[in-house]
Structure formats: C-alpha cells, structure tokens
mmCIF file of C-alpha atoms and ligand atoms in Angstrom:
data_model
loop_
_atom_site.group_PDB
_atom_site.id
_atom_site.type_symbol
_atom_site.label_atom_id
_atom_site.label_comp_id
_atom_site.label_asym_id
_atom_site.label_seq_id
_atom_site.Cartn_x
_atom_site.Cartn_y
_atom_site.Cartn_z
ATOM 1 C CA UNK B 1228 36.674 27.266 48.511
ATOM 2 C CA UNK B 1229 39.577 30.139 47.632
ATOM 3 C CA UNK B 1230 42.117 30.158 50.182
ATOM 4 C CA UNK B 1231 44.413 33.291 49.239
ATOM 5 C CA UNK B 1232 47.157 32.751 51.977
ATOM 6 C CA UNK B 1233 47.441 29.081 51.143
ATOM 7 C CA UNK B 1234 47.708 30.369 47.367
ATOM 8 C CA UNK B 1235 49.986 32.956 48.764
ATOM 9 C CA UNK B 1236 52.275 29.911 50.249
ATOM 10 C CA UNK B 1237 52.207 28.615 46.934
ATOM 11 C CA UNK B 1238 50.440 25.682 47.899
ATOM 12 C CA UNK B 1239 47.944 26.764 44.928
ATOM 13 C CA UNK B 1240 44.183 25.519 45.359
ATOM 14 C CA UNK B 1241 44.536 23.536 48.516
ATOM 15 C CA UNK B 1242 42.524 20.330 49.009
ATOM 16 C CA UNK B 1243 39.098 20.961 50.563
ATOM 17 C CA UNK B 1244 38.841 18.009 53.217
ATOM 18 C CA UNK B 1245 36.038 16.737 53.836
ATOM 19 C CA UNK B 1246 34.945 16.467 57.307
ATOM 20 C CA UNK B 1247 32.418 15.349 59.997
ATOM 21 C CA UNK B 1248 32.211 14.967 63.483
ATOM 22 C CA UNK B 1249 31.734 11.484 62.770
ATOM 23 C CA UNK B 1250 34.909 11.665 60.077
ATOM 24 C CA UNK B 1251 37.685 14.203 60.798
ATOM 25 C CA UNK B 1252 40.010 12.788 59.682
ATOM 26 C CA UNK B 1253 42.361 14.377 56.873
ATOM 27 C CA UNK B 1254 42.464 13.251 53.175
ATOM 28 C CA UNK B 1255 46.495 12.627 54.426
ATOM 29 C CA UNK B 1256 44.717 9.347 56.739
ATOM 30 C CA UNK B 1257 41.907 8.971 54.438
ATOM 31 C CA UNK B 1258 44.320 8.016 51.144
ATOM 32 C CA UNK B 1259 46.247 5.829 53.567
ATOM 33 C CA UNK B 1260 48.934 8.017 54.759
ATOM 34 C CA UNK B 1261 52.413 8.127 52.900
ATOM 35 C CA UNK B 1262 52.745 5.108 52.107
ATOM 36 C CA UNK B 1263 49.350 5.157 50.032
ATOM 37 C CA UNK B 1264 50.959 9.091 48.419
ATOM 38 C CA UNK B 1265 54.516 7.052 47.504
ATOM 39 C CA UNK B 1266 53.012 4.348 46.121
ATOM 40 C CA UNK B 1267 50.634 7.339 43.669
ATOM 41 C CA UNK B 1268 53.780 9.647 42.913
ATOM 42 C CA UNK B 1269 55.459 5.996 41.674
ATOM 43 C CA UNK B 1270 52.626 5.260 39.000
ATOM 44 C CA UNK B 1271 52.274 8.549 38.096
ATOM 45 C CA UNK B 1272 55.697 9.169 37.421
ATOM 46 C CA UNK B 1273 55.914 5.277 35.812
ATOM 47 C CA UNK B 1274 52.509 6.509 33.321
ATOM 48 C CA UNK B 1275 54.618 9.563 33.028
ATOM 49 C CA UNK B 1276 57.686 8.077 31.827
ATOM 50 C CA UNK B 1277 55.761 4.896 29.647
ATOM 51 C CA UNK B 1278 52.580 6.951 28.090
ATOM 52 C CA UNK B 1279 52.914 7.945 24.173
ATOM 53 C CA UNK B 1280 50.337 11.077 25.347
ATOM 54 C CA UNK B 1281 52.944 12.353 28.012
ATOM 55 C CA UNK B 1282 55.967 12.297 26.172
ATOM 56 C CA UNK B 1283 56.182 16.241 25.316
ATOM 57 C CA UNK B 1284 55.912 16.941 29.164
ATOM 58 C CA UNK B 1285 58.104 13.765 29.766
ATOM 59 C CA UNK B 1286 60.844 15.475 27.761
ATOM 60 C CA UNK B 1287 60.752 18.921 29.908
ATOM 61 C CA UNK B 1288 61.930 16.734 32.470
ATOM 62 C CA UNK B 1289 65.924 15.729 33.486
ATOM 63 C CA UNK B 1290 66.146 11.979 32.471
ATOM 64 C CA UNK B 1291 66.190 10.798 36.374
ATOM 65 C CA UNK B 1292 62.954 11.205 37.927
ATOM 66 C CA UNK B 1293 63.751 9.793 41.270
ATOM 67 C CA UNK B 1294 64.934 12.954 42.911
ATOM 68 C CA UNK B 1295 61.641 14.341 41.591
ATOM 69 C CA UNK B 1296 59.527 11.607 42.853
ATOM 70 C CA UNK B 1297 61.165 12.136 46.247
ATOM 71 C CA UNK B 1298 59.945 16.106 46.274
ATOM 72 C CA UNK B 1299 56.248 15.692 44.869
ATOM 73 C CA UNK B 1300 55.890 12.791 47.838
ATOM 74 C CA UNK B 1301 56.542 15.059 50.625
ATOM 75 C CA UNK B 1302 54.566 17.858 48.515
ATOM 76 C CA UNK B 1303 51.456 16.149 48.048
ATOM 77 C CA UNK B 1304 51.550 14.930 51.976
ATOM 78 C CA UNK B 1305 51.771 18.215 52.686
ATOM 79 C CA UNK B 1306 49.337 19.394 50.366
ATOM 80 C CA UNK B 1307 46.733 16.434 51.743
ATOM 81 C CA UNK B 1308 47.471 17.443 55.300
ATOM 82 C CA UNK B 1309 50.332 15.145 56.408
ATOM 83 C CA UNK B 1310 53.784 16.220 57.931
ATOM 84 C CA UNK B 1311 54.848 19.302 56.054
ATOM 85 C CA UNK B 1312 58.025 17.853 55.062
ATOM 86 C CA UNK B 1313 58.123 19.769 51.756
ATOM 87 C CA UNK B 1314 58.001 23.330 53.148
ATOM 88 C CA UNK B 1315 60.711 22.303 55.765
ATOM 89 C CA UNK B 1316 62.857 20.931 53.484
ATOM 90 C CA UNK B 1317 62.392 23.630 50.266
ATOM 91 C CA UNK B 1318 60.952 26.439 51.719
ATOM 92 C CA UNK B 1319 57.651 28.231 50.315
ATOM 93 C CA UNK B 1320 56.248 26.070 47.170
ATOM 94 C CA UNK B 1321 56.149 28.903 44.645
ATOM 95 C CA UNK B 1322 54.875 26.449 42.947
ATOM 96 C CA UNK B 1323 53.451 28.717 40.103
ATOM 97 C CA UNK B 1324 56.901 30.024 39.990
ATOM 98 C CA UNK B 1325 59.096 27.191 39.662
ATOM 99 C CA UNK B 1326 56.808 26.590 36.353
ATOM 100 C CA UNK B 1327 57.060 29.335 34.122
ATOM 101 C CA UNK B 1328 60.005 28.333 32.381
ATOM 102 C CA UNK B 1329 58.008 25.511 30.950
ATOM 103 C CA UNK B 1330 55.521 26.506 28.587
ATOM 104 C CA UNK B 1331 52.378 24.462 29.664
ATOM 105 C CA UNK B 1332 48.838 25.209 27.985
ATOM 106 C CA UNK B 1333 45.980 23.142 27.991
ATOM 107 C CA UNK B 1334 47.629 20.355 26.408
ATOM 108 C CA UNK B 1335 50.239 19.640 28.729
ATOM 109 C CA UNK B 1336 48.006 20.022 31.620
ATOM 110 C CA UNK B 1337 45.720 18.082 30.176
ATOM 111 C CA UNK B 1338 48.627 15.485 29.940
ATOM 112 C CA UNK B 1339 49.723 15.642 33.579
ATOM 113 C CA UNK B 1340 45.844 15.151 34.363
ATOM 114 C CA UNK B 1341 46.364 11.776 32.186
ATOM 115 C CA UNK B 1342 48.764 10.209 34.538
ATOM 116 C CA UNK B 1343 47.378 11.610 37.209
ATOM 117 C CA UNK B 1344 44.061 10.097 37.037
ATOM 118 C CA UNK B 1345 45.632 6.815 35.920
ATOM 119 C CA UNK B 1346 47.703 6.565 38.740
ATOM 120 C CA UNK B 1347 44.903 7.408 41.065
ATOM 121 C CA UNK B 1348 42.785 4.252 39.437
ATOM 122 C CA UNK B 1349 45.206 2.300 40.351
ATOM 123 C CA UNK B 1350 46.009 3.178 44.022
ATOM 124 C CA UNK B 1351 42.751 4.989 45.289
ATOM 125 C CA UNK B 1352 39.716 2.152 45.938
ATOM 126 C CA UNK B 1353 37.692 4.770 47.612
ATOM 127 C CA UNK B 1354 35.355 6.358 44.721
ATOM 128 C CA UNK B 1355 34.695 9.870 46.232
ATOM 129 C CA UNK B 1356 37.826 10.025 47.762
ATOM 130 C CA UNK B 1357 39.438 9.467 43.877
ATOM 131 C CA UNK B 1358 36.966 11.602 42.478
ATOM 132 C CA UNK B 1359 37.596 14.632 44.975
ATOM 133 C CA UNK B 1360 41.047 14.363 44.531
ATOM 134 C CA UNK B 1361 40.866 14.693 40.368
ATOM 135 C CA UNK B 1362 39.071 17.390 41.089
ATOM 136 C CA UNK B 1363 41.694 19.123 42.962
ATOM 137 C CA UNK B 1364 44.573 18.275 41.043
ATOM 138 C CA UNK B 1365 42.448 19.665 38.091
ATOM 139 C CA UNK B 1366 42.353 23.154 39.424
ATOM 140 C CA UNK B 1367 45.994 22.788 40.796
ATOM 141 C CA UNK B 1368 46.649 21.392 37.389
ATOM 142 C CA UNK B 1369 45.107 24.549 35.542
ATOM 143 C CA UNK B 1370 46.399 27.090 38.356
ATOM 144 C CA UNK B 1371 50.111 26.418 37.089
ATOM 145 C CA UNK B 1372 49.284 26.309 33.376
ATOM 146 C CA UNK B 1373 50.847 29.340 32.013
ATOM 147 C CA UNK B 1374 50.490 29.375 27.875
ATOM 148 C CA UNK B 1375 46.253 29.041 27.270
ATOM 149 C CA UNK B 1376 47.227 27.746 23.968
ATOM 150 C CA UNK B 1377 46.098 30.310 21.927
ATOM 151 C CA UNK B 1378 48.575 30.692 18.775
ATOM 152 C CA UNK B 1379 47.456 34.396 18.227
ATOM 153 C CA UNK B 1380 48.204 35.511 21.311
ATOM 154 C CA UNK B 1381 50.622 38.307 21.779
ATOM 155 C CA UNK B 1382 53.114 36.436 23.326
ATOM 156 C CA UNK B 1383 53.471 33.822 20.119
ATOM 157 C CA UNK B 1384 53.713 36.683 18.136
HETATM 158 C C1 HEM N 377 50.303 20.907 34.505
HETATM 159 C C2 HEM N 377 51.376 20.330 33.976
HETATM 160 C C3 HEM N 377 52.702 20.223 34.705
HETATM 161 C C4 HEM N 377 53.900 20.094 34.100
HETATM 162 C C5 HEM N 377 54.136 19.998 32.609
HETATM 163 C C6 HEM N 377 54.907 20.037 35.138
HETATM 164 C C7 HEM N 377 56.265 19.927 34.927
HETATM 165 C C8 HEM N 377 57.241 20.002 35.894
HETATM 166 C C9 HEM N 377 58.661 19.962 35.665
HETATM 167 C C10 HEM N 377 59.321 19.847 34.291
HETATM 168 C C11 HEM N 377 59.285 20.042 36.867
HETATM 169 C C12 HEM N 377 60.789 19.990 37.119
HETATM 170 C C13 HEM N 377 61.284 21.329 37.512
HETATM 171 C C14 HEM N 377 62.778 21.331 37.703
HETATM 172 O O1 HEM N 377 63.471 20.661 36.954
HETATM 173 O O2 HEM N 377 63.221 22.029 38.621
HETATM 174 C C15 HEM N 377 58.255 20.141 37.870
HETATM 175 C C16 HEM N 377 58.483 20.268 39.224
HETATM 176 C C17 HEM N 377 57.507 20.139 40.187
HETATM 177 N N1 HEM N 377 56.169 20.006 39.956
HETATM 178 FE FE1 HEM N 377 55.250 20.080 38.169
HETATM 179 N N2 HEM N 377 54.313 20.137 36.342
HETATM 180 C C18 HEM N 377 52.952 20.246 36.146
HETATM 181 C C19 HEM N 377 51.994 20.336 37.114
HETATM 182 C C20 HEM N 377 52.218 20.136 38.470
HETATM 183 C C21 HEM N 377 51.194 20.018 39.475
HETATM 184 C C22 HEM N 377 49.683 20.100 39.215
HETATM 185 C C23 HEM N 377 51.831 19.835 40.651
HETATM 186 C C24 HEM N 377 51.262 19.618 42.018
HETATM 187 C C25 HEM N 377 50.363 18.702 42.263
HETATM 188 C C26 HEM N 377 53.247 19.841 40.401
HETATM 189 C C27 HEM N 377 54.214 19.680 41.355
HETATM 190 C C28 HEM N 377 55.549 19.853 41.159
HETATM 191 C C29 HEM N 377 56.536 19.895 42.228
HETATM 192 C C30 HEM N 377 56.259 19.760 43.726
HETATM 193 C C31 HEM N 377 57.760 20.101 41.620
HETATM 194 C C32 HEM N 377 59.093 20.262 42.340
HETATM 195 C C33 HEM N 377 59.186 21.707 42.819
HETATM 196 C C34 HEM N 377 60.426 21.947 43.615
HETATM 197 O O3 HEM N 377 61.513 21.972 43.000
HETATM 198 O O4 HEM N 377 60.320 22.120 44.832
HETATM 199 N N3 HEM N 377 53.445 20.022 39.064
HETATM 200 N N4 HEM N 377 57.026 20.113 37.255
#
C-alpha cells in the first residue's frame, strides 16, 4: 500500500506489517527488536565494506562507517515500528534528499540490495518475515535511486 504522508516524512515506502488479531505485533518485535536490527545494519555494512560487487557504492562512502551504522539502526527501528529514535534525533528523513548527490541507478541499487539480502540470510530465520522485508527494502531501494541508468538520457548528455 502507498502511504503519501509517510513518503511525505521521508520515510519512503513504509513497511506494510502484517497483522492479526491473533499476531499484532510489529515487524520491530517480530525481527527481534533492536538488538536483532543492530546485529543486520553490522553485516550489512561488514558485506558492504568486504564484497568485490559493492565496492563502487562502498567508495561514495567516508572511510568510517560506524557513525553510519549508528544512524541506519535507529532508522530502520523506526522504519519497522520501534522507538522513533531517528526522527528525534535528525529530524524528518528526507531520505530521497540526502541522496541525490550520489548518482545511484540500477546498478548501485541493485548493489545495496546485495548486502542487504545477504545480511538478512544471515540474521532473519523467519522465511516470510525475510522475504517481506526484501521486498520492502526493494521498493525503498528503487524509491531513492535517482540516475535509471540510461546513458542517452538528457542529463548524461
Ligand atoms: C540504493 C542505494 C543506496 C546507496 C548507494 C546509498 C548510499 C548512501 C550514502 C553514501 C550515504 C552517506 C551520506 C552522507 O555521507 O551523509 C547514505 C546515507 C544514508 N542512507 Fe543510503 N544509500 C542507498 C540506499 C539506502 C536505503 C534503501 C536506505 C534505507 C533503508 C538508506 C538509508 C540511509 C540512511 C538512514 C542514511 C543516513 C541519513 C542521515 O544522514 O540521516 N540508504 N546512503
């Protein structure tokens, strides 16, 4: 589902939880809770920083990825339905915004995906929970691409 005042918050495509009276619970308690999102953000940014296929994306980034790590933590617990600890600390996201000065096209995003999904085999046992998740960080993935990759279009020109 398209939630346009998340997307306004810059939150992007926010996670669709999946719910029941006889589950309510949030993908936040589902995952585990932070310690389950720390321990994701940490082999993410470890694939990241070791993977031959992320090295173009590795190298937009400063050499120290710890103060990074520290923000996407309290983002994605936010993101999954957790404390918002990101928005009280930095604000809106503008999530969308804070990217443009990268260029990233289908390649790069398709990088990110790479340690994503990686990281997510390794910390995620629950199936549809890990499946539901790539899903979403696809289309978050894709909703902060800005370049589609195109070599003829006007603005490689
Ligand atoms: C698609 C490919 C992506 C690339 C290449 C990329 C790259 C980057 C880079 C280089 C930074 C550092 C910005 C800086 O130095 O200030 C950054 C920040 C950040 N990225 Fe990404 N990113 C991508 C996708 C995503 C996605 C899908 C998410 C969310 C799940 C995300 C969440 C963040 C957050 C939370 C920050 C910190 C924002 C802040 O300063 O508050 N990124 N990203």
């Amino acid at each position: 589902m398209h939630h346009p005042a998340a997307e306004a918050a810059g939150f992007g495509q926010r996670l669709e939880t999946v719910t029941s009276a006889k589950d309510p619970s949030t993908v936040f308690d589902r995952i585990g809770g932070q310690p389950v999102i720390d321990a994701l953000v940490d082999a993410f940014y470890r694939r990241m920083d070791t993977s031959a296929e992320a090295k173009t994306i590795r190298d937009m980034h400063t050499d120290d990825l710890a103060p990074l790590a520290a923000v996407l933590k309290r983002y994605l617990g936010e993101w999954m339905g957790g404390p918002k600890l990101y928005s009280q600390e930095r604000g809106h996201p503008r999530l969308r915004m804070r990217h443009m000065r990268f260029a990233i096209g289908p390649a790069e995003r398709d990088a990110w995906m790479a340690c994503m999904t990686g990281a997510l085999e390794e910390v995620v046992d629950d199936t549809d929970l890990r499946v539901q998740l790539a899903q979403s960080f696809y289309k978050l993935a894709d909703w902060v691409r800005n370049d589609d990759g195109n070599p003829h279009d006007a603005q490689h020109r």
